[in-house]
CSV table of C-alpha atoms and ligand atoms in Angstrom, one decimal:
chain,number,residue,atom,x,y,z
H,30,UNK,CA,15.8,27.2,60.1
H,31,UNK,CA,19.2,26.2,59.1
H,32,UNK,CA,22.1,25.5,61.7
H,33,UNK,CA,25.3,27.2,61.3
H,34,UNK,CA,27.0,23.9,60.6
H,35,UNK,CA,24.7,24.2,57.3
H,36,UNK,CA,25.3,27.5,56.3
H,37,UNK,CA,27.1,27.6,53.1
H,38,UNK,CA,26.1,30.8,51.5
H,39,UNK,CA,27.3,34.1,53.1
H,40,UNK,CA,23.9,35.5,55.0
H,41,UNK,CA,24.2,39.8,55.0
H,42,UNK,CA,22.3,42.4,56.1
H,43,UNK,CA,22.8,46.5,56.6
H,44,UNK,CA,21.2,48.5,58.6
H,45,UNK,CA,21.4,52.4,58.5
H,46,UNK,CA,21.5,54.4,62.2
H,47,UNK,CA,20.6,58.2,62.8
H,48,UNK,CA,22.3,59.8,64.7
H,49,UNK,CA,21.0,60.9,68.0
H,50,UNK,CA,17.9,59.5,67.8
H,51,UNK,CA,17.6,57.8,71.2
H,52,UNK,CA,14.1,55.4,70.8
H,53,UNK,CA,15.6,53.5,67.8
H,54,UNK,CA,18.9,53.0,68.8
H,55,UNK,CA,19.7,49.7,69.4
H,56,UNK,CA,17.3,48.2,67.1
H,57,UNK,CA,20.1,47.3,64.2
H,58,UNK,CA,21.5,45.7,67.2
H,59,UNK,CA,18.5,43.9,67.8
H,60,UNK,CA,18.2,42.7,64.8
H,61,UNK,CA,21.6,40.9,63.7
H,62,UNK,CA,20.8,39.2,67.3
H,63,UNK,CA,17.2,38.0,66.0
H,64,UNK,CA,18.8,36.8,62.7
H,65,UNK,CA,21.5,35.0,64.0
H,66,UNK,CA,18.7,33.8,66.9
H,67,UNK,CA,17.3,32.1,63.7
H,68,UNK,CA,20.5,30.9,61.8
H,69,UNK,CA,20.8,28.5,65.1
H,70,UNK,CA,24.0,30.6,66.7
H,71,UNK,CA,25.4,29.5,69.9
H,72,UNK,CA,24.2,31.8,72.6
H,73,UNK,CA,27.4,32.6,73.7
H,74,UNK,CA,28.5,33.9,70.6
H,75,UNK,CA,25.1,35.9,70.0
H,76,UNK,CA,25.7,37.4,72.9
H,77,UNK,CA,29.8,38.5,71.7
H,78,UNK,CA,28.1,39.5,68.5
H,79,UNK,CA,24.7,41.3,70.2
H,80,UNK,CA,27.8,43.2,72.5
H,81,UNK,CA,29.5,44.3,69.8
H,82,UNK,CA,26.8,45.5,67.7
H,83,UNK,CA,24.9,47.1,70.1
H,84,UNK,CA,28.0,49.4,71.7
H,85,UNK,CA,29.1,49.8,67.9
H,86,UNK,CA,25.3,51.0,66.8
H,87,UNK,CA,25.3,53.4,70.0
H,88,UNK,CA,28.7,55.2,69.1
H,89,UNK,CA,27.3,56.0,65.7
H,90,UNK,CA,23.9,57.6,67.8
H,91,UNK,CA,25.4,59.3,70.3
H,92,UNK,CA,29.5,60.3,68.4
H,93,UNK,CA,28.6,60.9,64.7
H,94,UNK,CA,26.5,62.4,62.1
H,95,UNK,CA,24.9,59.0,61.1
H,96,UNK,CA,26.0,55.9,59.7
H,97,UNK,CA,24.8,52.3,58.9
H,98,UNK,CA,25.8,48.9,60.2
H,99,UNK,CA,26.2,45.9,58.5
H,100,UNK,CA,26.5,41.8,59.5
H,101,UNK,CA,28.6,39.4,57.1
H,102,UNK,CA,27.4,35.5,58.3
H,103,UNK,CA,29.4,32.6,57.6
H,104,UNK,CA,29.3,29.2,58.7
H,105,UNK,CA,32.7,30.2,60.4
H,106,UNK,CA,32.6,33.4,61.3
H,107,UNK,CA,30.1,36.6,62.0
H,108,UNK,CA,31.6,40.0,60.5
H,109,UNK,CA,30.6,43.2,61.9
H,110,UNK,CA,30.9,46.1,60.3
H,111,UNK,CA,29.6,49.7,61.3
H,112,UNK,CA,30.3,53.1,59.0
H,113,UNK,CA,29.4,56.3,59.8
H,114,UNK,CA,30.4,60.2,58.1
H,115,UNK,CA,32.2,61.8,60.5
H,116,UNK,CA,33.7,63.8,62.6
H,117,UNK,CA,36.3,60.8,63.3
H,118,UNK,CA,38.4,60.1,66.1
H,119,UNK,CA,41.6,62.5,67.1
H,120,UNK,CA,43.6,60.0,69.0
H,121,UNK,CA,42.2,56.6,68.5
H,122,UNK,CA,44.4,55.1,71.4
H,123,UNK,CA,43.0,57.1,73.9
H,124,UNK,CA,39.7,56.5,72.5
H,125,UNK,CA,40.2,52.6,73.0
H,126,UNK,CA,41.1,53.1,77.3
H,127,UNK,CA,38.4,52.0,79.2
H,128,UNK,CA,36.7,55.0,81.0
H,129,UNK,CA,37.7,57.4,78.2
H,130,UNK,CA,34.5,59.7,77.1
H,131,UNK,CA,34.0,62.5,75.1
H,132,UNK,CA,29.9,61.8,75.9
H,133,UNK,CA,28.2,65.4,77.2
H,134,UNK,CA,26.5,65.6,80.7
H,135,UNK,CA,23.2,64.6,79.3
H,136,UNK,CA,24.4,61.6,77.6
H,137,UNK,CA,26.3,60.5,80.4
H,138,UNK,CA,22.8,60.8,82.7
H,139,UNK,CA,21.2,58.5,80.8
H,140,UNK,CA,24.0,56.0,81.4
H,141,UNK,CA,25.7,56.2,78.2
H,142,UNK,CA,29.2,57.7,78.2
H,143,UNK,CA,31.0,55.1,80.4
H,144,UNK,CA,34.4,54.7,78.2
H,145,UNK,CA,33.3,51.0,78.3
H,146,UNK,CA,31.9,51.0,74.5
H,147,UNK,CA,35.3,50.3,72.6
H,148,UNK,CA,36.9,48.0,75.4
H,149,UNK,CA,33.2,45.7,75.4
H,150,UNK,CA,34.0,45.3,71.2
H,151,UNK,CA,37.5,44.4,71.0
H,152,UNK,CA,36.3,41.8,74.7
H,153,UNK,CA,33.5,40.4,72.4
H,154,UNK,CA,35.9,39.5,69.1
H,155,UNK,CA,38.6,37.3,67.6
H,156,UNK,CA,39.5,40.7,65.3
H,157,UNK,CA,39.0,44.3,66.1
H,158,UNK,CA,40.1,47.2,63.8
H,159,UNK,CA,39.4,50.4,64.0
H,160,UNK,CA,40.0,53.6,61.5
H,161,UNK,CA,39.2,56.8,61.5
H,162,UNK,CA,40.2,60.6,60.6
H,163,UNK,CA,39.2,63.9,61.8
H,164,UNK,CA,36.8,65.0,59.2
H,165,UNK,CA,36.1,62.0,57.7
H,166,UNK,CA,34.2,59.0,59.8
H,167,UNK,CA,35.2,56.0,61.4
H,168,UNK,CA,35.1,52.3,60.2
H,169,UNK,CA,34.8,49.6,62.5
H,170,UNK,CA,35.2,45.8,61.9
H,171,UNK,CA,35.3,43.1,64.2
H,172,UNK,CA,35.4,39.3,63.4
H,173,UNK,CA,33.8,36.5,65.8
H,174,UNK,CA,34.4,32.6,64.8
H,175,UNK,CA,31.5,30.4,65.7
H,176,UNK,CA,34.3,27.8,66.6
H,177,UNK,CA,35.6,29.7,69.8
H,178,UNK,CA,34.2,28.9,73.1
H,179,UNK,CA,32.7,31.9,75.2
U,17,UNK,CA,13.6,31.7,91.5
U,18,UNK,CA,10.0,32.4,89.8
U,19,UNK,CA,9.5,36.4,88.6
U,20,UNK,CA,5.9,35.7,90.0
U,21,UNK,CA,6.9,35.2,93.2
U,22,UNK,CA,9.4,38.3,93.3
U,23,UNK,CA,6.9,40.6,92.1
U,24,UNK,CA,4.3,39.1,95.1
U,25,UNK,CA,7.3,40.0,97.4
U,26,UNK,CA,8.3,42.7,96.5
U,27,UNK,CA,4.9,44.5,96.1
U,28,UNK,CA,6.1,45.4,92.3
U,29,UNK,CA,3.2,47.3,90.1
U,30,UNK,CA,2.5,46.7,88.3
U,31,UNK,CA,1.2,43.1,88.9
U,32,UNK,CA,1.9,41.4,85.8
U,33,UNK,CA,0.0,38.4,85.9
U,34,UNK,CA,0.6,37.6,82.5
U,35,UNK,CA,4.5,36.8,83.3
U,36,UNK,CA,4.3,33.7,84.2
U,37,UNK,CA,7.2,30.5,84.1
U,38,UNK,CA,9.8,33.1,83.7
U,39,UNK,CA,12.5,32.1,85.5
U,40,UNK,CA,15.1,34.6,87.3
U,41,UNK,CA,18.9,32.9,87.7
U,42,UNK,CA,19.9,36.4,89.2
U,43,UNK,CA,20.5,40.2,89.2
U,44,UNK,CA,22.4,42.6,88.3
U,45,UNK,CA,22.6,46.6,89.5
U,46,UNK,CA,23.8,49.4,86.9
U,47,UNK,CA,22.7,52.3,85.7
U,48,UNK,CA,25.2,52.3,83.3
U,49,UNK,CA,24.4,50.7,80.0
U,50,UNK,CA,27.5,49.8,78.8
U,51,UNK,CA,28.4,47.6,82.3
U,52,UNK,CA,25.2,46.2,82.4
U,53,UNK,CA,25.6,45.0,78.1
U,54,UNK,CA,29.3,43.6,78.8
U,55,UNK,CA,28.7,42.0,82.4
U,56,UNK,CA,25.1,41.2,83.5
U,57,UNK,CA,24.3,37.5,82.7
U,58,UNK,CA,21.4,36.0,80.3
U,59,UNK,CA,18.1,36.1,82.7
U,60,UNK,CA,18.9,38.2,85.4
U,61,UNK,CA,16.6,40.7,86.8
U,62,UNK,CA,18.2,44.0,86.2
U,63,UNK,CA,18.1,46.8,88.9
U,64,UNK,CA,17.9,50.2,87.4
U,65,UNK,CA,17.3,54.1,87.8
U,66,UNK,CA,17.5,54.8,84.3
U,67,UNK,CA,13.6,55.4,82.7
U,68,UNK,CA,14.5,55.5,78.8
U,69,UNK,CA,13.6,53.3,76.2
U,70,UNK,CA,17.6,52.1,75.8
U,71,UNK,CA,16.8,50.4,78.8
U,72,UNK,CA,14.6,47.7,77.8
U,73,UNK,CA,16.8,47.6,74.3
U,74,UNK,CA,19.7,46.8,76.2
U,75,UNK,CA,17.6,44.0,78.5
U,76,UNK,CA,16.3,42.7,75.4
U,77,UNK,CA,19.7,42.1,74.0
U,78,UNK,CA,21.0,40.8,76.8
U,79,UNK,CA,18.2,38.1,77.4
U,80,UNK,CA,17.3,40.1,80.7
U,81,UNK,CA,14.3,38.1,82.7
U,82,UNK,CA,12.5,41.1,84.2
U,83,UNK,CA,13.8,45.1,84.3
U,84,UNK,CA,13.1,47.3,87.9
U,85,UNK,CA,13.2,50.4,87.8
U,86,UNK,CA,13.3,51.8,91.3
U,87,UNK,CA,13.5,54.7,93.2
U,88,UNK,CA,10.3,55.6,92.6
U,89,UNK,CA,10.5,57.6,88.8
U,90,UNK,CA,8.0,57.1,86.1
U,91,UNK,CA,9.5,55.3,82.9
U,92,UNK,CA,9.1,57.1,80.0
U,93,UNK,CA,5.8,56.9,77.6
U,94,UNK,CA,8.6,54.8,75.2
U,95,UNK,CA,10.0,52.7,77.5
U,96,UNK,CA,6.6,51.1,78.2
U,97,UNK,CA,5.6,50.7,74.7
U,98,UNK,CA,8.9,49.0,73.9
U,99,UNK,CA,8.8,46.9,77.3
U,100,UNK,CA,5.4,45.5,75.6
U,101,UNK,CA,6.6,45.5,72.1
U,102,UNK,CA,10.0,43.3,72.5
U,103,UNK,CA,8.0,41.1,75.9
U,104,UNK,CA,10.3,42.5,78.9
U,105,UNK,CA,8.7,42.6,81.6
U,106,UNK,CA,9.2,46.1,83.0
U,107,UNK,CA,8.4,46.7,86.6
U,108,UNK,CA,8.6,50.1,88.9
U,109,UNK,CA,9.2,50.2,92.7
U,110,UNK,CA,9.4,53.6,95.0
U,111,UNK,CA,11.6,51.5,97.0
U,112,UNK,CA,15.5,53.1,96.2
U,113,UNK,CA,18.0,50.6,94.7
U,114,UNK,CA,19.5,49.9,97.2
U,115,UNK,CA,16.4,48.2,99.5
U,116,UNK,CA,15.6,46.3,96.1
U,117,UNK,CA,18.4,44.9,95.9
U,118,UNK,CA,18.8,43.7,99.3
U,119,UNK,CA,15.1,42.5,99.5
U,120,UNK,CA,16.1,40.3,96.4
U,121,UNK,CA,19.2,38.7,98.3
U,122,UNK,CA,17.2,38.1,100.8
U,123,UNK,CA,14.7,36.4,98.4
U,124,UNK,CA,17.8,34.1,97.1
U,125,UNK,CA,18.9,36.2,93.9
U,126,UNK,CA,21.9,35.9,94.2
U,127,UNK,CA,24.3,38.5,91.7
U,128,UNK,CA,25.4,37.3,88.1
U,129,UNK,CA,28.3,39.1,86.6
U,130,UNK,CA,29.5,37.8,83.2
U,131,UNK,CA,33.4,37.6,83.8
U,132,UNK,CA,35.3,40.6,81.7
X,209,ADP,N1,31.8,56.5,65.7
X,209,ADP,C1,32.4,57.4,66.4
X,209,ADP,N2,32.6,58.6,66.0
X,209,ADP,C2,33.3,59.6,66.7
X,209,ADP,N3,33.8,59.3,67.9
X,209,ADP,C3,33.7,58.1,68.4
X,209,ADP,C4,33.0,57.1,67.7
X,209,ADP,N4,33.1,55.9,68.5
X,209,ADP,C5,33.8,56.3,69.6
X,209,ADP,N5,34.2,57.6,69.5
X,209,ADP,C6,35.0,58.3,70.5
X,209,ADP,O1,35.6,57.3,71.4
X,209,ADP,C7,35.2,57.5,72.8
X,209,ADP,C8,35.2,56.2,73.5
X,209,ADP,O2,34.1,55.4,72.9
X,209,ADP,P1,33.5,54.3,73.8
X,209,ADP,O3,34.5,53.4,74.4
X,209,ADP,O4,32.4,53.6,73.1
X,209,ADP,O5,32.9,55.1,75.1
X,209,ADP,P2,31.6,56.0,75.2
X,209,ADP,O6,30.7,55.8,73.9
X,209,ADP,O7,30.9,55.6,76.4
X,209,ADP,O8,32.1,57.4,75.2
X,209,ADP,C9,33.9,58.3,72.7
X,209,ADP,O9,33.7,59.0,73.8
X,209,ADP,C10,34.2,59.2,71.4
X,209,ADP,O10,35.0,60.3,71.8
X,210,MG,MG1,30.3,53.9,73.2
């Protein structure tokens, strides 16, 4: 397998997520993590990436109608980028506090629902954006450089 | 610390001979996901309550050594399969969280939060 140092070409993948569908979630997650595994990552940054994926790949289950998730690999940086059709977020700001949740009762039983989801992404990355309209879906992209330390 | 030698001590079914040379650096206690993903460090044993299949994708991604889930409930059907399927060892105890905890810092495990 190729180290990072020797990646030249831009390595992507997309994955699509269903909404609410509790046994598969996490596995887009899973895999980005396995890819850049093999792509010779340093840990610490798998682990930013796996963070961000993972909490970015549940909001889609457990907030929205569906959506996909995609990783952009370059020898400098690992793009994450996760989609989905709606509803959207009212008030993005409060969406981004730590503890804010709009998860029901039975999601939060399970241990979802903490308000931790958001805060964990923009923690894990170098860029965090966030859009998103009532009505219309949410687009998330973060950015992680290889080059930064843990 | 050797996961062998935790599961001898701790009477954990079931006996999962098969996990051998896996090496524990320390735990972690959540039963929320989202703490446990941000905080817990790369082979800790990972304390839990929580019986769904999320569970062992979230220990799996984290580079969890060993999941326990404690207070004496049944994983779910899924949870097991995927324990086997992505190689976590999975492990239940009707001891609460609490005693498992405490038996495993007597044992030497010693806590391993990730800081924020
Ligand atoms: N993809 C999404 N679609 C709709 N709402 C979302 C989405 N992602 C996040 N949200 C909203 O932002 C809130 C905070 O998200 P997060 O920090 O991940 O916490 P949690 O998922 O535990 O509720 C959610 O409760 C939800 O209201
Ligand atoms: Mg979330």
């Amino acid at each position: 397998m190729p180290a990072v140092g020797g990646l030249d070409a831009l390595i992507s993948v997309t994955y699509d997520i269903v909404a609410n569908d509790f046994v598969r979630a996490g596995e887009a997650a899973s895999k980005i993590k396995r890819l850049l595994q093999q792509l010779g990552v340093e840990p610490g940054i798998i682990r930013r990436a796996a963070i961000a994926a993972y909490e970015a790949e549940m909001n889609v289950v457990i907030h929205s109608y569906g959506g996909r998730i995609a990783a952009n690999i370059t020898a400098d940086s690992i793009e994450i980028l996760c989609e989905d059709s709606g509803p959207g977020i009212p008030d993005i700001e409060k969406a981004l506090q730590e503890g804010y949740s709009t998860a029901s009762e039975d999601i939060r039983e399970m241990g979802f629902g903490a308000g931790m989801g958001l805060p964990n992404i923009r923690r894990s990355a170098e860029e965090f954006s966030i859009e998103s309209a009532c009505g219309q879906g949410t687009r998330l992209k973060v950015k992680i450089l290889h080059k930064v330390g843990d | 610390m050797q996961l062998a030698a935790i599961a001898e001590a701790l009477s954990l079914s079931p006996d999962h001979g098969s996990f051998k040379d896996i090496e524990v650096k320390g735990g972690y206690s959540s039963d929320l996901l989202s703490d446990v993903m941000g905080k817990a460090a790369a082979k800790s044993i990972w304390v839990t309550n929580q019986i769904h299949p999320n569970v062992i994708a979230v220990a799996s991604l984290i580079d969890a050594a060993a999941v326990i889930i404690a207070g004496g409930v049944q994983p779910e059907e899924g949870t097991l399969k995927k324990a086997e399927e992505v190689g976590i060892p999975l492990f239940t105890t009707d001891l609460p969280a609490f005693e498992v905890v405490g038996q495993l810092y007597q044992l030497g495990v010693r806590g391993t939060a990730r800081s924020a």
